[in-house]
Each structure stands twice: as structure tokens, then as C-alpha cells.
């Protein structure tokens, strides 16, 4: 029988609306979290790491994956504080290693993390889902952020649609669109103002994708050898969505982008986070081919699904679908990942089992009555994890 992936859960710490002691009820085997209160570019103290571990231990669980030790804008843009921030990053890795935590997820998206235009689009079943609408995003870019270069980023038809949409929005709807776009990851960029966003964008005025990829490789050239020496695994999360926004370069949006970064720093510690929801927005993405090409370097998996609903071929609009719906064949993806695990186990790899988590989720049932962090409703993710667990249980006996 093939073993399932390890079932983990993202928990945002003491401020998470779901108490850590409730997670075993969902069948969670391990916890994914981070010290969100520590600013990027600052080393994580061992005492803070151990305090978070103690909180998680209350539920009989362990902190298994860090998501994330954030890569600062100074590192991404290679500005004045870059060297100091890389040194702090190495110190954070050493502290995590001393605490026994070996897997660290991060991303290399400039300025914004995941980007959506709605945090609660009504669904036919009565629940809600996060969504990205290209016209709404263009309205933000052209008329709320008022980025000068935005006039060249959209064709006349889309610009006209965005203008009409903006005119139809009242002040409250415009404020919600603004706050949604700049929100980024919960606990990270949710307090950014428009002026903060403009200032951050300015650091990338003369930085194209080739240079950003070079900066990523420079960063990995510094930190991956440290991770390798410590017996740790670094895994980069893809761009979300996997196309350029606000004139910012993107370099981890495809299998080819990943291969370039992993080949450039060819160490086992330098790996990938396969996020089927982020990469799956692109119509030409094949998750099974991703596993076939880069499987040995996949250290962490986010399983979620998205559905394309218009927009442009290279910049589609989409919404967060149910985990077994949407454009990604989740059964084929899990089959490929479980086959990869079997190969690792047969070869004697100590880290043969790949941790996964049900990423995002639609807000359903009691989620709609209480607070939850955007993209992370309790019941919607519990449903997703149960569905994924069922698929893995069926695949475990496939061919046995």
C-alpha cells in the first residue's frame, strides 16, 4: 500500500480564531505556523520558537513546517539592508534547527503576497469563496492606486470596463477593493496603505524578471548551503496568481521557473512548495509533469483548487473552488505525489513523507457566522482535508 501525504494544518498562532486544541478533531497530524509578529529581516529568537512549540504541544501536536520565514523586500530588491537581512535569515534557520524544525516555506513575490479582489464571493451552495477578477484589479490599479504605468498595462477594452466598474462602486465598495488587494497574507501586509504600496513598488522600477531571478539565486546561494549543512529543507512557494501584477516581475510562476532556480543552486535543501491552486491558475500548468520533473525536490505541498472564469488567456480571472472541483485534477496530482513518496521510501530517504495542507477553502456553514482569516475558514478547510484524505485512502490501495 502507498502511504498518504502527511496531513498538516496552517495555524496562525494565539490570534487564530481556531484554538490549537481543536485541530485534532479535524484529523490534523502536524502544524504549519510562523512567528508573524517578528518583522522580515529580523532573526527569530530560539525562546520565541520554543514558546510557540509549547503552545502547539498543548494539543499533542508538533510544529512541523514553518510558513514562513519571510524574505524581506531588501533581499528581493537587493537594497542597502540586504546583507544584514540575509545574515538574520541564516540565524533564524539555525534557531529553528536547534528547536528540531527542519522544513521552511517562503516566497519571493515582490511587495504583495497572494492577490485577490474579493474575499467573499457568493457561491451557488450558499457559501463564499475568494476570487480574483481582472477587471476589478484593473479598476484598483488605474483608479485607486493610480499607478502611472497602469495606462499601458491594459488594452482599451479592459480599461473601459474597469472605468465603468469603478464609477459604479460607492465609497464603501472602493475601500473594500483597496483593502482586499493590499491585504496580502494574513498577519503580514494587512495594514499597508496605498502610500506604503507605492513606496514599495518604487524599489522595483528598474528591476525586471531576469534581475529578480538573479536576486533569488543570490539569496539561495547564501542560505541553501546553511540549510544543507543543518539538514533542513527550504521550499519556495509559487507566485499567486502566476502572472505579473502592478508592473512587478514574477519568477516562480511555472515549472520552468522552478527548474531554473533549483538547477542554479543544485542542493537537496533547495526545494519547492507545490501549490496546486497558485500554479493551477495558468491554463498550461500540469501538476503531474511538475512532480515528474521536480518531485525529488518537493518538500511541501499546498492542495487547493481554482477555477478560471474569464479575464485574459495569460491573466485569467478565477475563484477558489472546492478542493475536488476546479481546473486541477486533484486525484491525478495526489497519485503522482504518493508515487513520488513510494520512490523516496524505497530509496531509503529519511524525509520520504511529504507534508501537505489543505490550502484556503470556501467559507461554509458556521464559517459564515464567525470570524476567520481570509482564505482560512475552519469548516471549509476541514471539508477540504476530509475530501483529500478520502482520495489518499483510495489511492493507498490502488494496485495493492
Coordinates of N, CA, C and O in Angstrom, one line a residue, residues 49-157:
X49 N 10.6 30.7 19.4 CA 10.3 29.5 18.7 C 9.8 28.4 19.7 O 8.8 27.8 19.4
X50 N 10.5 28.3 20.8 CA 10.2 27.3 21.7 C 8.8 27.6 22.4 O 8.1 26.7 22.8
X51 N 8.5 28.9 22.6 CA 7.3 29.2 23.2 C 6.1 28.8 22.3 O 5.1 28.3 22.8
X52 N 6.3 29.0 21.0 CA 5.2 28.6 20.0 C 5.1 27.1 20.0 O 4.0 26.5 20.0
X53 N 6.2 26.4 20.1 CA 6.2 24.9 20.1 C 5.4 24.5 21.4 O 4.6 23.5 21.3
X54 N 5.6 25.1 22.5 CA 4.9 24.7 23.7 C 3.4 24.9 23.5 O 2.6 24.1 24.0
X55 N 3.0 26.0 22.9 CA 1.5 26.2 22.6 C 0.9 25.1 21.8 O -0.2 24.6 22.0
X56 N 1.7 24.7 20.8 CA 1.2 23.6 19.9 C 1.2 22.3 20.6 O 0.3 21.5 20.4
X57 N 2.1 22.1 21.5 CA 2.2 20.8 22.2 C 1.0 20.6 23.1 O 0.7 19.5 23.5
X58 N 0.3 21.7 23.5 CA -0.9 21.6 24.3 C -2.0 20.7 23.6 O -2.8 20.0 24.3
X59 N -1.9 20.6 22.3 CA -2.9 19.8 21.5 C -2.3 18.4 21.2 O -2.9 17.7 20.4
X60 N -1.1 18.1 21.7 CA -0.5 16.9 21.3 C 0.1 16.8 19.9 O 0.3 15.8 19.4
X61 N 0.3 18.0 19.4 CA 0.8 18.1 18.0 C 2.2 18.7 18.0 O 2.7 19.2 19.1
X62 N 2.9 18.8 16.9 CA 4.2 19.4 16.8 C 4.2 20.4 15.6 O 3.5 20.2 14.6
X63 N 5.1 21.4 15.8 CA 5.3 22.4 14.7 C 6.2 21.7 13.7 O 7.4 21.5 14.0
X64 N 5.7 21.4 12.5 CA 6.5 20.6 11.6 C 7.0 21.4 10.4 O 8.0 21.1 9.8
X65 N 6.2 22.4 10.0 CA 6.6 23.3 8.8 C 6.5 24.7 9.2 O 5.5 25.1 9.9
X66 N 7.5 25.5 8.9 CA 7.4 27.0 9.1 C 6.9 27.6 7.8 O 7.4 27.4 6.7
X67 N 5.8 28.3 8.0 CA 5.3 29.1 6.8 C 4.8 30.5 7.3 O 3.7 30.6 7.9
X68 N 5.7 31.4 7.1 CA 7.0 31.3 6.6 C 8.0 32.1 7.4 O 7.6 32.9 8.2
X69 N 9.3 31.9 7.1 CA 10.3 32.9 7.5 C 10.3 33.9 6.3 O 10.9 33.5 5.2
X70 N 9.7 35.0 6.4 CA 9.6 35.9 5.2 C 10.9 36.4 4.7 O 11.8 36.8 5.5
X71 N 11.0 36.5 3.4 CA 12.1 37.1 2.7 C 11.8 38.6 2.6 O 10.8 39.0 2.0
X72 N 12.6 39.5 3.1 CA 12.4 40.9 3.1 C 12.4 41.5 1.7 O 13.1 41.0 0.8
X73 N 11.8 42.7 1.6 CA 11.9 43.4 0.3 C 13.4 43.8 0.1 O 13.8 43.9 -1.1
X74 N 14.1 44.0 1.1 CA 15.5 44.4 0.9 C 16.3 43.3 0.3 O 17.2 43.5 -0.6
X75 N 16.0 42.0 0.6 CA 16.6 40.9 0.0 C 16.2 40.8 -1.5 O 17.0 40.6 -2.4
X76 N 14.9 40.9 -1.7 CA 14.3 40.7 -3.1 C 14.8 41.8 -4.0 O 15.2 41.5 -5.2
X77 N 14.9 43.0 -3.5 CA 15.4 44.1 -4.4 C 16.9 44.4 -4.3 O 17.4 45.2 -5.0
X78 N 17.5 43.7 -3.3 CA 18.9 43.9 -3.1 C 19.3 45.4 -2.8 O 20.1 46.0 -3.4
X79 N 18.6 45.9 -1.8 CA 18.8 47.3 -1.3 C 19.8 47.2 -0.2 O 20.4 46.2 0.2
X80 N 20.0 48.4 0.5 CA 21.1 48.6 1.4 C 21.1 47.5 2.6 O 22.2 47.1 3.0
X81 N 20.0 47.1 3.1 CA 20.0 46.2 4.2 C 20.0 44.7 3.8 O 19.9 43.8 4.7
X82 N 20.3 44.4 2.6 CA 20.2 43.0 2.1 C 21.1 42.1 2.8 O 20.7 41.0 3.3
X83 N 22.4 42.5 3.0 CA 23.3 41.6 3.6 C 23.0 41.3 5.1 O 23.0 40.2 5.5
X84 N 22.5 42.3 5.8 CA 22.1 42.2 7.2 C 20.9 41.3 7.3 O 20.8 40.4 8.2
X85 N 20.0 41.4 6.4 CA 18.8 40.6 6.4 C 19.1 39.1 6.1 O 18.4 38.2 6.6
X86 N 20.0 38.9 5.2 CA 20.4 37.5 4.9 C 21.1 36.9 6.1 O 20.8 35.7 6.4
X87 N 21.9 37.6 6.7 CA 22.5 37.1 7.9 C 21.5 36.8 9.0 O 21.6 35.7 9.7
X88 N 20.5 37.6 9.1 CA 19.4 37.3 10.1 C 18.6 36.1 9.7 O 18.2 35.3 10.5
X89 N 18.4 35.9 8.4 CA 17.7 34.7 7.9 C 18.5 33.4 8.3 O 17.9 32.5 8.7
X90 N 19.8 33.5 8.1 CA 20.6 32.3 8.4 C 20.5 32.0 9.9 O 20.4 30.9 10.4
X91 N 20.5 33.1 10.7 CA 20.4 32.9 12.2 C 19.0 32.3 12.5 O 18.9 31.5 13.5
X92 N 17.9 32.7 11.8 CA 16.6 32.1 12.0 C 16.7 30.6 11.7 O 16.1 29.8 12.5
X93 N 17.3 30.2 10.6 CA 17.4 28.8 10.3 C 18.1 28.0 11.4 O 17.7 26.9 11.7
X94 N 19.2 28.6 11.9 CA 20.0 27.9 12.9 C 19.1 27.7 14.2 O 19.2 26.7 14.8
X95 N 18.3 28.8 14.5 CA 17.5 28.7 15.7 C 16.4 27.6 15.5 O 16.1 26.8 16.4
X96 N 15.8 27.6 14.3 CA 14.8 26.6 14.1 C 15.3 25.2 14.1 O 14.7 24.3 14.6
X97 N 16.5 25.0 13.6 CA 17.2 23.7 13.6 C 17.4 23.3 15.1 O 17.2 22.1 15.4
X98 N 17.9 24.2 15.9 CA 18.1 23.8 17.3 C 16.8 23.4 18.0 O 16.8 22.6 18.9
X99 N 15.7 23.9 17.5 CA 14.3 23.6 18.0 C 13.8 22.3 17.4 O 12.7 21.8 17.8
X100 N 14.5 21.7 16.4 CA 14.1 20.5 15.8 C 13.2 20.7 14.6 O 12.6 19.7 14.2
X101 N 13.0 21.9 14.1 CA 12.1 22.1 13.0 C 13.0 22.2 11.7 O 13.9 23.0 11.6
X102 N 12.6 21.4 10.7 CA 13.5 21.2 9.6 C 13.0 21.7 8.2 O 13.8 21.8 7.3
X103 N 11.7 22.1 8.1 CA 11.2 22.5 6.8 C 10.7 23.9 6.9 O 9.9 24.3 7.8
X104 N 11.2 24.8 6.0 CA 10.8 26.2 5.9 C 10.3 26.6 4.6 O 11.0 26.5 3.6
X105 N 9.1 27.0 4.5 CA 8.5 27.5 3.3 C 8.7 29.0 3.3 O 8.7 29.7 4.3
X106 N 8.8 29.6 2.1 CA 9.0 31.0 1.9 C 8.5 31.4 0.5 O 8.1 30.5 -0.3
X107 N 8.4 32.7 0.2 CA 8.1 33.0 -1.2 C 9.0 34.2 -1.6 O 9.6 34.8 -0.8
X108 N 9.0 34.4 -2.9 CA 9.8 35.5 -3.5 C 9.0 36.5 -4.3 O 9.5 36.9 -5.4
X109 N 7.8 36.7 -3.9 CA 6.9 37.6 -4.6 C 7.2 39.1 -4.1 O 7.1 39.3 -2.9
X110 N 7.5 40.0 -5.0 CA 7.7 41.3 -4.6 C 6.5 42.0 -4.1 O 5.4 41.9 -4.7
X111 N 6.6 42.7 -3.0 CA 5.6 43.7 -2.5 C 4.4 42.9 -1.9 O 4.1 43.0 -0.7
X112 N 3.6 42.3 -2.8 CA 2.3 41.6 -2.4 C 2.5 40.1 -2.3 O 3.3 39.6 -3.1
X113 N 1.8 39.5 -1.5 CA 1.7 38.0 -1.5 C 0.6 37.6 -2.3 O 0.4 38.1 -3.5
X114 N -0.3 36.7 -1.9 CA -1.4 36.4 -2.7 C -2.3 37.6 -2.9 O -2.5 38.4 -2.1
X115 N -2.9 37.7 -4.1 CA -3.7 38.9 -4.5 C -5.1 38.4 -4.9 O -5.2 37.6 -5.9
X116 N -6.1 39.0 -4.3 CA -7.5 38.8 -4.7 C -8.2 40.1 -4.7 O -7.8 41.1 -4.2
X117 N -9.4 40.1 -5.4 CA -10.2 41.3 -5.5 C -11.5 41.1 -4.6 O -12.2 42.1 -4.4
X118 N -11.8 39.9 -4.2 CA -12.9 39.6 -3.3 C -12.5 38.6 -2.3 O -11.9 37.5 -2.7
X119 N -12.9 38.8 -1.1 CA -12.6 37.8 -0.1 C -13.8 36.9 0.2 O -13.8 36.0 1.0
X120 N -15.0 37.3 -0.4 CA -16.2 36.5 -0.1 C -17.2 36.6 -1.2 O -18.3 37.2 -1.1
X121 N -16.9 36.0 -2.4 CA -17.8 35.9 -3.5 C -18.9 34.8 -3.2 O -18.5 33.7 -3.0
X122 N -20.2 35.2 -3.3 CA -21.2 34.1 -3.0 C -21.1 33.0 -4.0 O -20.9 33.2 -5.2
X123 N -21.3 31.8 -3.5 CA -21.3 30.6 -4.3 C -22.7 30.0 -4.4 O -23.6 30.3 -3.5
X124 N -23.0 29.2 -5.4 CA -24.4 28.7 -5.6 C -24.9 27.9 -4.4 O -26.1 27.8 -4.1
X125 N -24.0 27.2 -3.6 CA -24.4 26.4 -2.5 C -24.7 27.2 -1.2 O -25.1 26.7 -0.2
X126 N -24.4 28.6 -1.3 CA -24.7 29.4 -0.2 C -23.5 29.9 0.6 O -23.5 30.7 1.4
X127 N -22.3 29.2 0.3 CA -21.1 29.7 0.9 C -20.4 30.8 0.2 O -21.0 31.4 -0.7
X128 N -19.2 31.1 0.5 CA -18.4 32.2 -0.1 C -17.0 31.7 -0.5 O -16.5 30.8 0.2
X129 N -16.4 32.3 -1.5 CA -15.1 32.0 -1.9 C -14.3 33.2 -2.3 O -14.9 34.2 -2.7
X130 N -13.0 33.2 -2.1 CA -12.1 34.3 -2.5 C -12.0 34.2 -4.0 O -12.2 33.2 -4.7
X131 N -11.8 35.4 -4.6 CA -11.8 35.5 -6.1 C -10.9 36.6 -6.6 O -10.6 37.5 -5.8
X132 N -10.4 36.4 -7.8 CA -9.6 37.5 -8.5 C -10.3 37.8 -9.8 O -10.5 36.9 -10.6
X133 N -10.7 39.0 -9.9 CA -11.4 39.5 -11.1 C -10.5 40.5 -11.8 O -10.1 41.5 -11.2
X134 N -10.1 40.2 -13.0 CA -9.1 41.1 -13.7 C -9.6 42.5 -13.9 O -8.9 43.5 -13.8
X135 N -10.9 42.6 -14.2 CA -11.5 44.0 -14.4 C -11.4 44.8 -13.1 O -11.1 45.9 -13.1
X136 N -11.8 44.1 -12.0 CA -11.8 44.8 -10.7 C -10.3 45.2 -10.3 O -10.1 46.3 -9.8
X137 N -9.4 44.3 -10.7 CA -8.0 44.6 -10.3 C -7.5 45.8 -11.2 O -6.8 46.7 -10.7
X138 N -7.9 45.8 -12.4 CA -7.5 47.0 -13.3 C -8.2 48.3 -12.7 O -7.5 49.3 -12.8
X139 N -9.4 48.2 -12.2 CA -10.0 49.4 -11.6 C -9.2 49.8 -10.4 O -9.0 51.0 -10.2
X140 N -8.7 48.9 -9.6 CA -7.9 49.3 -8.5 C -6.6 49.9 -9.0 O -6.2 51.0 -8.5
X141 N -5.9 49.3 -10.0 CA -4.6 49.8 -10.4 C -4.7 51.1 -11.1 O -3.9 52.1 -10.8
X142 N -5.8 51.3 -11.9 CA -5.9 52.6 -12.7 C -6.5 53.7 -11.9 O -6.1 54.9 -12.1
X143 N -7.5 53.4 -11.0 CA -8.3 54.5 -10.4 C -8.1 54.6 -8.9 O -8.5 55.7 -8.4
X144 N -7.7 53.6 -8.2 CA -7.5 53.7 -6.8 C -6.0 53.9 -6.4 O -5.6 54.9 -5.8
X145 N -5.2 53.0 -6.9 CA -3.7 53.2 -6.7 C -3.2 54.3 -7.6 O -2.3 55.0 -7.3
X146 N -3.9 54.4 -8.8 CA -3.5 55.4 -9.8 C -2.0 55.3 -10.2 O -1.3 56.3 -10.2
X147 N -1.6 54.1 -10.4 CA -0.2 53.9 -10.8 C 0.0 54.4 -12.2 O -0.7 54.1 -13.2
X148 N 1.0 55.3 -12.4 CA 1.2 56.0 -13.8 C 1.3 55.0 -14.9 O 0.8 55.2 -16.0
X149 N 2.1 53.9 -14.7 CA 2.4 53.0 -15.8 C 1.2 52.1 -16.0 O 1.2 51.3 -17.0
X150 N 0.1 52.1 -15.2 CA -1.0 51.3 -15.4 C -1.7 51.5 -16.7 O -2.4 50.6 -17.3
X151 N -1.6 52.7 -17.3 CA -2.3 53.0 -18.5 C -1.8 52.2 -19.7 O -2.5 51.9 -20.7
X152 N -0.6 51.6 -19.6 CA 0.0 50.8 -20.6 C -0.2 49.3 -20.3 O 0.3 48.5 -21.1
X153 N -0.8 49.0 -19.2 CA -0.9 47.6 -18.8 C -2.1 46.9 -19.2 O -2.2 45.7 -19.1
X154 N -3.1 47.7 -19.7 CA -4.4 47.1 -20.1 C -4.8 47.7 -21.4 O -4.6 48.8 -21.7
X155 N -5.5 46.8 -22.2 CA -5.9 47.3 -23.5 C -7.1 48.2 -23.4 O -7.7 48.4 -22.3
X156 N -7.5 48.9 -24.5 CA -8.6 49.9 -24.4 C -9.9 49.3 -23.9 O -10.6 49.9 -23.1
X157 N -10.2 48.0 -24.3 CA -11.5 47.4 -23.9 C -11.5 47.2 -22.4 O -12.5 47.5 -21.7

